């Protein structure tokens, strides 16, 4: 699978260790070309959503994609969903069956193996985004247990030793295809079947934590803005990824 005219990953910066590929991409955003990819074998300060950290030890795949694109900020959640689709499809090509957990994770056998952090960069008149993806590929589960983190790796869950370069290349090609298609046609709904049919939470009761508040609701759907539609005691509402945390 090659695409000679690809944009994403044509320029790739590969580090051995870095604090965070998202941080590097943000700091150097205006120097980096559109579609550049920052890859690191380890991160000393991997970032997760809502100010959390992301364990990034050797064996995993940690990278950020730079997009120079004038964006409507409200579309940010859509980019996270599209990145989930790209990772899902790359894993599927390797016969790995993952589940997508809205808003930004992928799970295998009920354990988290991938997290996505999409961040906005720029000023009033120029915006771009950084899409950061972290995948535990050949990591040992012990690393997570030791740090009291509920996560696993592809190898632990499937017994498969996946080649990280193969996986990266597949994901970048899917990002290239899907993101450029979305920028051209603004058709997010087209990707909804993948998100819904392979969702870990749609159709299920979920626990939603917002600040100190916890509620139980049923996850129903994903709307055209990438929000989660929930049924809370018969009241249907759209949940923005924001600061919410979801448990099944
Ligand atoms: C999450 O689980 O909340 C999102 C985790 C995102 C981790 C990736 S790893 C590459 C990129 N660099 C970071 O510091 N974070 C993202």
PDB file of C-alpha atoms and ligand atoms in Angstrom:
ATOM      1  CA  UNK A   1       0.000   0.000   0.000  1.00  0.00           C
ATOM      2  CA  UNK A   2       1.785   3.133  -1.189  1.00  0.00           C
ATOM      3  CA  UNK A   3       0.670   6.547  -2.254  1.00  0.00           C
ATOM      4  CA  UNK A   4       3.336   8.523  -4.082  1.00  0.00           C
ATOM      5  CA  UNK A   5       1.409  11.805  -3.683  1.00  0.00           C
ATOM      6  CA  UNK A   6       0.955  11.493   0.031  1.00  0.00           C
ATOM      7  CA  UNK A   7       1.254  14.478   2.312  1.00  0.00           C
ATOM      8  CA  UNK A   8       1.299  12.855   5.737  1.00  0.00           C
ATOM      9  CA  UNK A   9       4.671  11.513   6.819  1.00  0.00           C
ATOM     10  CA  UNK A  10       6.597  12.656   3.756  1.00  0.00           C
ATOM     11  CA  UNK A  11       8.704  14.488   6.325  1.00  0.00           C
ATOM     12  CA  UNK A  12       9.382  12.382   9.422  1.00  0.00           C
ATOM     13  CA  UNK A  13      11.506  13.374  12.423  1.00  0.00           C
ATOM     14  CA  UNK A  14      12.519  10.365  14.498  1.00  0.00           C
ATOM     15  CA  UNK A  15      13.765  10.805  18.074  1.00  0.00           C
ATOM     16  CA  UNK A  16      15.100   8.195  20.463  1.00  0.00           C
ATOM     17  CA  UNK A  17      13.690   9.949  23.529  1.00  0.00           C
ATOM     18  CA  UNK A  18      11.795  13.224  23.722  1.00  0.00           C
ATOM     19  CA  UNK A  19       9.544  14.795  26.370  1.00  0.00           C
ATOM     20  CA  UNK A  20       6.416  14.666  24.222  1.00  0.00           C
ATOM     21  CA  UNK A  21       5.971  14.542  20.455  1.00  0.00           C
ATOM     22  CA  UNK A  22       2.878  16.757  20.787  1.00  0.00           C
ATOM     23  CA  UNK A  23       4.903  19.293  22.757  1.00  0.00           C
ATOM     24  CA  UNK A  24       7.697  19.276  20.156  1.00  0.00           C
ATOM     25  CA  UNK A  25       5.170  19.651  17.326  1.00  0.00           C
ATOM     26  CA  UNK A  26       3.440  22.533  19.115  1.00  0.00           C
ATOM     27  CA  UNK A  27       6.684  24.366  19.920  1.00  0.00           C
ATOM     28  CA  UNK A  28       8.012  24.009  16.380  1.00  0.00           C
ATOM     29  CA  UNK A  29       4.676  24.190  14.597  1.00  0.00           C
ATOM     30  CA  UNK A  30       5.487  27.116  12.311  1.00  0.00           C
ATOM     31  CA  UNK A  31       8.846  25.611  11.328  1.00  0.00           C
ATOM     32  CA  UNK A  32       7.376  22.215  10.520  1.00  0.00           C
ATOM     33  CA  UNK A  33       5.787  21.568   7.155  1.00  0.00           C
ATOM     34  CA  UNK A  34       2.198  20.499   6.670  1.00  0.00           C
ATOM     35  CA  UNK A  35       1.886  16.746   7.167  1.00  0.00           C
ATOM     36  CA  UNK A  36       5.172  16.409   9.096  1.00  0.00           C
ATOM     37  CA  UNK A  37       5.325  13.556  11.596  1.00  0.00           C
ATOM     38  CA  UNK A  38       7.263  13.600  14.877  1.00  0.00           C
ATOM     39  CA  UNK A  39       8.049  10.106  16.126  1.00  0.00           C
ATOM     40  CA  UNK A  40       9.789   9.050  19.327  1.00  0.00           C
ATOM     41  CA  UNK A  41      10.717   5.614  20.683  1.00  0.00           C
ATOM     42  CA  UNK A  42      10.112   6.875  24.222  1.00  0.00           C
ATOM     43  CA  UNK A  43       8.572   9.967  25.808  1.00  0.00           C
ATOM     44  CA  UNK A  44       9.685  11.246  29.194  1.00  0.00           C
ATOM     45  CA  UNK A  45       6.561  13.397  29.631  1.00  0.00           C
ATOM     46  CA  UNK A  46       3.910  11.825  27.412  1.00  0.00           C
ATOM     47  CA  UNK A  47       0.683  13.802  27.620  1.00  0.00           C
ATOM     48  CA  UNK A  48      -2.835  12.463  27.777  1.00  0.00           C
ATOM     49  CA  UNK A  49      -6.209  14.135  27.739  1.00  0.00           C
ATOM     50  CA  UNK A  50      -7.373  16.412  30.552  1.00  0.00           C
ATOM     51  CA  UNK A  51      -3.840  17.062  31.823  1.00  0.00           C
ATOM     52  CA  UNK A  52      -3.136  13.408  32.501  1.00  0.00           C
ATOM     53  CA  UNK A  53       0.183  11.734  31.628  1.00  0.00           C
ATOM     54  CA  UNK A  54       0.646   8.940  29.112  1.00  0.00           C
ATOM     55  CA  UNK A  55       3.150   6.174  29.894  1.00  0.00           C
ATOM     56  CA  UNK A  56       5.445   6.030  26.876  1.00  0.00           C
ATOM     57  CA  UNK A  57       8.051   3.318  27.312  1.00  0.00           C
ATOM     58  CA  UNK A  58      10.098   1.589  24.616  1.00  0.00           C
ATOM     59  CA  UNK A  59       8.074  -0.939  22.674  1.00  0.00           C
ATOM     60  CA  UNK A  60       5.281   1.528  22.005  1.00  0.00           C
ATOM     61  CA  UNK A  61       4.567   3.792  19.046  1.00  0.00           C
ATOM     62  CA  UNK A  62       4.375   7.502  19.896  1.00  0.00           C
ATOM     63  CA  UNK A  63       3.923  10.098  17.205  1.00  0.00           C
ATOM     64  CA  UNK A  64       2.287  13.396  16.296  1.00  0.00           C
ATOM     65  CA  UNK A  65       1.035  14.620  12.947  1.00  0.00           C
ATOM     66  CA  UNK A  66       1.178  18.325  12.100  1.00  0.00           C
ATOM     67  CA  UNK A  67      -1.671  19.885  10.122  1.00  0.00           C
ATOM     68  CA  UNK A  68      -1.419  23.410   8.819  1.00  0.00           C
ATOM     69  CA  UNK A  69      -5.027  23.995   8.139  1.00  0.00           C
ATOM     70  CA  UNK A  70      -7.496  26.765   8.847  1.00  0.00           C
ATOM     71  CA  UNK A  71      -9.921  25.001  11.061  1.00  0.00           C
ATOM     72  CA  UNK A  72     -13.156  25.693  12.730  1.00  0.00           C
ATOM     73  CA  UNK A  73     -12.266  24.985  16.384  1.00  0.00           C
ATOM     74  CA  UNK A  74     -15.573  23.190  16.848  1.00  0.00           C
ATOM     75  CA  UNK A  75     -14.353  20.531  14.436  1.00  0.00           C
ATOM     76  CA  UNK A  76     -11.530  19.426  16.716  1.00  0.00           C
ATOM     77  CA  UNK A  77     -13.486  16.435  18.125  1.00  0.00           C
ATOM     78  CA  UNK A  78     -14.113  15.248  14.578  1.00  0.00           C
ATOM     79  CA  UNK A  79     -10.367  15.013  13.938  1.00  0.00           C
ATOM     80  CA  UNK A  80      -9.959  12.815  17.002  1.00  0.00           C
ATOM     81  CA  UNK A  81     -12.714  10.537  15.711  1.00  0.00           C
ATOM     82  CA  UNK A  82     -11.129  10.393  12.253  1.00  0.00           C
ATOM     83  CA  UNK A  83      -7.783   9.471  13.820  1.00  0.00           C
ATOM     84  CA  UNK A  84      -9.541   6.639  15.698  1.00  0.00           C
ATOM     85  CA  UNK A  85     -10.865   5.374  12.372  1.00  0.00           C
ATOM     86  CA  UNK A  86      -7.353   5.463  10.861  1.00  0.00           C
ATOM     87  CA  UNK A  87      -5.863   3.471  13.768  1.00  0.00           C
ATOM     88  CA  UNK A  88      -8.796   1.038  13.744  1.00  0.00           C
ATOM     89  CA  UNK A  89      -8.406   0.345  10.015  1.00  0.00           C
ATOM     90  CA  UNK A  90      -4.619  -0.102  10.281  1.00  0.00           C
ATOM     91  CA  UNK A  91      -5.091  -2.651  13.072  1.00  0.00           C
ATOM     92  CA  UNK A  92      -7.844  -4.388  11.120  1.00  0.00           C
ATOM     93  CA  UNK A  93      -5.407  -4.791   8.183  1.00  0.00           C
ATOM     94  CA  UNK A  94      -3.144  -6.671  10.583  1.00  0.00           C
ATOM     95  CA  UNK A  95      -6.098  -8.882  11.625  1.00  0.00           C
ATOM     96  CA  UNK A  96      -6.314  -7.167  15.000  1.00  0.00           C
ATOM     97  CA  UNK A  97      -9.808  -6.519  16.215  1.00  0.00           C
ATOM     98  CA  UNK A  98      -9.919  -3.352  18.314  1.00  0.00           C
ATOM     99  CA  UNK A  99     -12.846  -1.437  19.755  1.00  0.00           C
ATOM    100  CA  UNK A 100     -13.153   2.329  19.625  1.00  0.00           C
ATOM    101  CA  UNK A 101     -13.965   4.031  22.899  1.00  0.00           C
ATOM    102  CA  UNK A 102     -15.299   7.539  22.369  1.00  0.00           C
ATOM    103  CA  UNK A 103     -13.747  10.091  22.547  1.00  0.00           C
ATOM    104  CA  UNK A 104     -10.124   9.074  22.057  1.00  0.00           C
ATOM    105  CA  UNK A 105      -9.129   5.520  22.907  1.00  0.00           C
ATOM    106  CA  UNK A 106      -8.853   2.096  21.322  1.00  0.00           C
ATOM    107  CA  UNK A 107      -9.226  -1.077  23.320  1.00  0.00           C
ATOM    108  CA  UNK A 108      -8.435  -4.747  22.753  1.00  0.00           C
ATOM    109  CA  UNK A 109     -10.113  -7.403  24.941  1.00  0.00           C
ATOM    110  CA  UNK A 110     -11.419  -4.642  27.190  1.00  0.00           C
ATOM    111  CA  UNK A 111      -7.996  -3.067  27.817  1.00  0.00           C
ATOM    112  CA  UNK A 112      -6.765   0.284  26.551  1.00  0.00           C
ATOM    113  CA  UNK A 113      -3.929  -0.002  24.022  1.00  0.00           C
ATOM    114  CA  UNK A 114      -4.145   3.383  22.285  1.00  0.00           C
ATOM    115  CA  UNK A 115      -4.847   6.994  23.219  1.00  0.00           C
ATOM    116  CA  UNK A 116      -5.249  10.000  20.933  1.00  0.00           C
ATOM    117  CA  UNK A 117      -4.637  13.624  21.889  1.00  0.00           C
ATOM    118  CA  UNK A 118      -5.693  16.249  19.355  1.00  0.00           C
ATOM    119  CA  UNK A 119      -4.581  19.791  20.138  1.00  0.00           C
ATOM    120  CA  UNK A 120      -5.191  23.134  18.519  1.00  0.00           C
ATOM    121  CA  UNK A 121      -2.266  25.409  17.675  1.00  0.00           C
ATOM    122  CA  UNK A 122      -1.987  28.939  16.421  1.00  0.00           C
ATOM    123  CA  UNK A 123      -3.320  32.411  16.884  1.00  0.00           C
ATOM    124  CA  UNK A 124      -6.517  34.228  15.998  1.00  0.00           C
ATOM    125  CA  UNK A 125      -5.970  34.188  12.271  1.00  0.00           C
ATOM    126  CA  UNK A 126      -4.087  30.946  11.859  1.00  0.00           C
ATOM    127  CA  UNK A 127      -4.990  27.608  13.216  1.00  0.00           C
ATOM    128  CA  UNK A 128      -3.577  24.197  12.828  1.00  0.00           C
ATOM    129  CA  UNK A 129      -3.837  20.953  14.709  1.00  0.00           C
ATOM    130  CA  UNK A 130      -1.545  18.366  16.162  1.00  0.00           C
ATOM    131  CA  UNK A 131      -2.865  14.830  16.244  1.00  0.00           C
ATOM    132  CA  UNK A 132      -0.883  12.801  18.778  1.00  0.00           C
ATOM    133  CA  UNK A 133      -1.243   9.034  18.823  1.00  0.00           C
ATOM    134  CA  UNK A 134       0.210   6.665  21.411  1.00  0.00           C
ATOM    135  CA  UNK A 135      -0.053   2.896  20.947  1.00  0.00           C
ATOM    136  CA  UNK A 136       1.232   0.254  23.307  1.00  0.00           C
ATOM    137  CA  UNK A 137       2.531  -2.218  20.750  1.00  0.00           C
ATOM    138  CA  UNK A 138       5.041  -4.632  22.299  1.00  0.00           C
ATOM    139  CA  UNK A 139       5.057  -3.312  25.867  1.00  0.00           C
ATOM    140  CA  UNK A 140       4.727  -5.567  28.890  1.00  0.00           C
ATOM    141  CA  UNK A 141       1.572  -5.303  30.969  1.00  0.00           C
ATOM    142  CA  UNK A 142       3.694  -5.179  34.153  1.00  0.00           C
ATOM    143  CA  UNK A 143       4.864  -1.678  33.195  1.00  0.00           C
ATOM    144  CA  UNK A 144       1.314  -0.435  33.538  1.00  0.00           C
ATOM    145  CA  UNK A 145       0.396  -2.504  36.586  1.00  0.00           C
ATOM    146  CA  UNK A 146       3.469  -1.166  38.441  1.00  0.00           C
ATOM    147  CA  UNK A 147       2.221   2.370  37.868  1.00  0.00           C
ATOM    148  CA  UNK A 148      -1.335   1.450  38.794  1.00  0.00           C
ATOM    149  CA  UNK A 149      -2.552   2.185  35.303  1.00  0.00           C
ATOM    150  CA  UNK A 150      -5.244   0.143  33.678  1.00  0.00           C
ATOM    151  CA  UNK A 151      -3.784  -0.433  30.200  1.00  0.00           C
ATOM    152  CA  UNK A 152      -2.246  -3.163  28.087  1.00  0.00           C
ATOM    153  CA  UNK A 153      -0.472  -3.665  24.777  1.00  0.00           C
ATOM    154  CA  UNK A 154      -1.223  -5.267  21.426  1.00  0.00           C
ATOM    155  CA  UNK A 155       1.300  -8.029  22.116  1.00  0.00           C
ATOM    156  CA  UNK A 156      -0.135  -8.799  25.555  1.00  0.00           C
ATOM    157  CA  UNK A 157      -3.702  -8.936  24.255  1.00  0.00           C
ATOM    158  CA  UNK A 158      -3.193 -10.748  20.955  1.00  0.00           C
ATOM    159  CA  UNK A 159       0.116 -12.601  21.313  1.00  0.00           C
ATOM    160  CA  UNK A 160       1.212 -10.916  18.059  1.00  0.00           C
ATOM    161  CA  UNK A 161       4.554  -9.126  17.825  1.00  0.00           C
ATOM    162  CA  UNK A 162       3.613  -6.318  15.470  1.00  0.00           C
ATOM    163  CA  UNK A 163       6.316  -4.485  13.536  1.00  0.00           C
ATOM    164  CA  UNK A 164       6.024  -0.853  14.654  1.00  0.00           C
ATOM    165  CA  UNK A 165       7.164   0.546  11.300  1.00  0.00           C
ATOM    166  CA  UNK A 166       4.535  -1.458   9.437  1.00  0.00           C
ATOM    167  CA  UNK A 167       1.830  -0.249  11.804  1.00  0.00           C
ATOM    168  CA  UNK A 168       3.004   3.373  11.606  1.00  0.00           C
ATOM    169  CA  UNK A 169       3.100   3.310   7.808  1.00  0.00           C
ATOM    170  CA  UNK A 170      -0.432   1.918   7.626  1.00  0.00           C
ATOM    171  CA  UNK A 171      -1.805   4.499  10.051  1.00  0.00           C
ATOM    172  CA  UNK A 172      -0.119   7.377   8.210  1.00  0.00           C
ATOM    173  CA  UNK A 173      -1.553   6.236   4.887  1.00  0.00           C
ATOM    174  CA  UNK A 174      -5.039   6.028   6.381  1.00  0.00           C
ATOM    175  CA  UNK A 175      -4.659   9.460   7.994  1.00  0.00           C
ATOM    176  CA  UNK A 176      -3.539  10.807   4.635  1.00  0.00           C
ATOM    177  CA  UNK A 177      -6.568   9.317   2.905  1.00  0.00           C
ATOM    178  CA  UNK A 178      -9.202  10.071   5.549  1.00  0.00           C
ATOM    179  CA  UNK A 179      -8.126  13.565   6.673  1.00  0.00           C
ATOM    180  CA  UNK A 180      -7.576  14.873   3.177  1.00  0.00           C
ATOM    181  CA  UNK A 181     -10.939  13.447   2.120  1.00  0.00           C
ATOM    182  CA  UNK A 182     -12.600  15.145   5.103  1.00  0.00           C
ATOM    183  CA  UNK A 183     -10.890  18.488   4.402  1.00  0.00           C
ATOM    184  CA  UNK A 184     -12.146  18.327   0.816  1.00  0.00           C
ATOM    185  CA  UNK A 185     -15.673  17.063   1.382  1.00  0.00           C
ATOM    186  CA  UNK A 186     -16.457  17.837   5.061  1.00  0.00           C
ATOM    187  CA  UNK A 187     -18.280  14.513   5.198  1.00  0.00           C
ATOM    188  CA  UNK A 188     -17.802  13.082   8.677  1.00  0.00           C
ATOM    189  CA  UNK A 189     -20.993  11.019   8.588  1.00  0.00           C
ATOM    190  CA  UNK A 190     -19.382   8.721   6.018  1.00  0.00           C
ATOM    191  CA  UNK A 191     -17.031   7.436   8.767  1.00  0.00           C
ATOM    192  CA  UNK A 192     -19.774   6.948  11.338  1.00  0.00           C
ATOM    193  CA  UNK A 193     -20.498   3.285  10.544  1.00  0.00           C
ATOM    194  CA  UNK A 194     -16.917   2.348  11.496  1.00  0.00           C
ATOM    195  CA  UNK A 195     -17.170   4.352  14.732  1.00  0.00           C
ATOM    196  CA  UNK A 196     -20.567   2.958  15.666  1.00  0.00           C
ATOM    197  CA  UNK A 197     -20.184  -0.668  14.549  1.00  0.00           C
ATOM    198  CA  UNK A 198     -16.869  -1.014  16.357  1.00  0.00           C
ATOM    199  CA  UNK A 199     -17.642   1.099  19.375  1.00  0.00           C
ATOM    200  CA  UNK A 200     -16.879  -0.184  22.850  1.00  0.00           C
ATOM    201  CA  UNK A 201     -19.644   1.899  24.391  1.00  0.00           C
ATOM    202  CA  UNK A 202     -22.521   2.524  21.972  1.00  0.00           C
ATOM    203  CA  UNK A 203     -25.651   0.734  23.157  1.00  0.00           C
ATOM    204  CA  UNK A 204     -24.209   0.276  26.644  1.00  0.00           C
ATOM    205  CA  UNK A 205     -24.680   1.810  30.073  1.00  0.00           C
ATOM    206  CA  UNK A 206     -21.699   4.015  30.828  1.00  0.00           C
ATOM    207  CA  UNK A 207     -20.476   5.912  33.849  1.00  0.00           C
ATOM    208  CA  UNK A 208     -19.752   9.544  33.049  1.00  0.00           C
ATOM    209  CA  UNK A 209     -17.503  11.552  35.351  1.00  0.00           C
ATOM    210  CA  UNK A 210     -17.606  15.306  35.001  1.00  0.00           C
ATOM    211  CA  UNK A 211     -15.576  17.038  37.703  1.00  0.00           C
ATOM    212  CA  UNK A 212     -16.674  15.360  40.928  1.00  0.00           C
ATOM    213  CA  UNK A 213     -20.021  14.292  39.543  1.00  0.00           C
ATOM    214  CA  UNK A 214     -20.738  10.769  38.341  1.00  0.00           C
ATOM    215  CA  UNK A 215     -23.820   9.757  36.377  1.00  0.00           C
ATOM    216  CA  UNK A 216     -24.965   6.630  34.622  1.00  0.00           C
ATOM    217  CA  UNK A 217     -26.391   7.000  31.120  1.00  0.00           C
ATOM    218  CA  UNK A 218     -26.808   4.957  27.973  1.00  0.00           C
ATOM    219  CA  UNK A 219     -24.519   5.745  25.021  1.00  0.00           C
ATOM    220  CA  UNK A 220     -26.712   5.957  21.935  1.00  0.00           C
ATOM    221  CA  UNK A 221     -24.882   7.491  18.999  1.00  0.00           C
ATOM    222  CA  UNK A 222     -22.234   9.943  17.726  1.00  0.00           C
ATOM    223  CA  UNK A 223     -23.510  13.111  16.061  1.00  0.00           C
ATOM    224  CA  UNK A 224     -22.177  15.062  13.072  1.00  0.00           C
ATOM    225  CA  UNK A 225     -19.889  17.110  15.358  1.00  0.00           C
ATOM    226  CA  UNK A 226     -18.266  14.069  16.950  1.00  0.00           C
ATOM    227  CA  UNK A 227     -20.279  14.456  20.173  1.00  0.00           C
ATOM    228  CA  UNK A 228     -21.617  11.441  22.035  1.00  0.00           C
ATOM    229  CA  UNK A 229     -25.411  11.208  22.204  1.00  0.00           C
ATOM    230  CA  UNK A 230     -26.566   9.843  25.545  1.00  0.00           C
ATOM    231  CA  UNK A 231     -29.830   8.921  27.172  1.00  0.00           C
ATOM    232  CA  UNK A 232     -29.897  10.056  30.777  1.00  0.00           C
ATOM    233  CA  UNK A 233     -33.167   8.968  32.395  1.00  0.00           C
ATOM    234  CA  UNK A 234     -35.060   9.507  29.145  1.00  0.00           C
ATOM    235  CA  UNK A 235     -33.400  12.862  28.481  1.00  0.00           C
ATOM    236  CA  UNK A 236     -31.375  12.793  25.261  1.00  0.00           C
ATOM    237  CA  UNK A 237     -28.326  15.037  25.149  1.00  0.00           C
ATOM    238  CA  UNK A 238     -25.040  15.534  23.305  1.00  0.00           C
ATOM    239  CA  UNK A 239     -21.859  15.159  25.295  1.00  0.00           C
ATOM    240  CA  UNK A 240     -18.766  17.094  24.269  1.00  0.00           C
ATOM    241  CA  UNK A 241     -15.473  15.289  24.919  1.00  0.00           C
ATOM    242  CA  UNK A 242     -14.191  18.232  27.037  1.00  0.00           C
ATOM    243  CA  UNK A 243     -13.298  17.060  30.488  1.00  0.00           C
ATOM    244  CA  UNK A 244     -15.554  14.035  30.707  1.00  0.00           C
ATOM    245  CA  UNK A 245     -14.248  10.635  31.643  1.00  0.00           C
ATOM    246  CA  UNK A 246     -16.127   7.507  30.643  1.00  0.00           C
ATOM    247  CA  UNK A 247     -16.188   4.044  32.172  1.00  0.00           C
ATOM    248  CA  UNK A 248     -18.124   0.986  31.071  1.00  0.00           C
TER     249      UNK A 248
HETATM  250  C1  LIG B   1      -4.943   9.812  26.265  1.00  0.00           C
HETATM  251  O1  LIG B   1      -4.864   8.613  26.478  1.00  0.00           O
HETATM  252  O2  LIG B   1      -5.574  10.597  27.018  1.00  0.00           O
HETATM  253  C2  LIG B   1      -4.267  10.387  25.036  1.00  0.00           C
HETATM  254  C3  LIG B   1      -2.841   9.928  24.943  1.00  0.00           C
HETATM  255  C4  LIG B   1      -2.092  10.481  23.749  1.00  0.00           C
HETATM  256  C5  LIG B   1      -0.661  10.030  23.752  1.00  0.00           C
HETATM  257  C6  LIG B   1       0.088  10.475  22.532  1.00  0.00           C
HETATM  258  S1  LIG B   1       1.670   9.707  22.422  1.00  0.00           S
HETATM  259  C7  LIG B   1       2.143  10.789  21.164  1.00  0.00           C
HETATM  260  C8  LIG B   1       1.612  12.149  21.532  1.00  0.00           C
HETATM  261  N1  LIG B   1       2.528  12.829  22.425  1.00  0.00           N
HETATM  262  C9  LIG B   1       2.003  13.023  23.638  1.00  0.00           C
HETATM  263  O3  LIG B   1       2.602  13.571  24.582  1.00  0.00           O
HETATM  264  N2  LIG B   1       0.762  12.552  23.695  1.00  0.00           N
HETATM  265  C10 LIG B   1       0.367  11.969  22.415  1.00  0.00           C
END
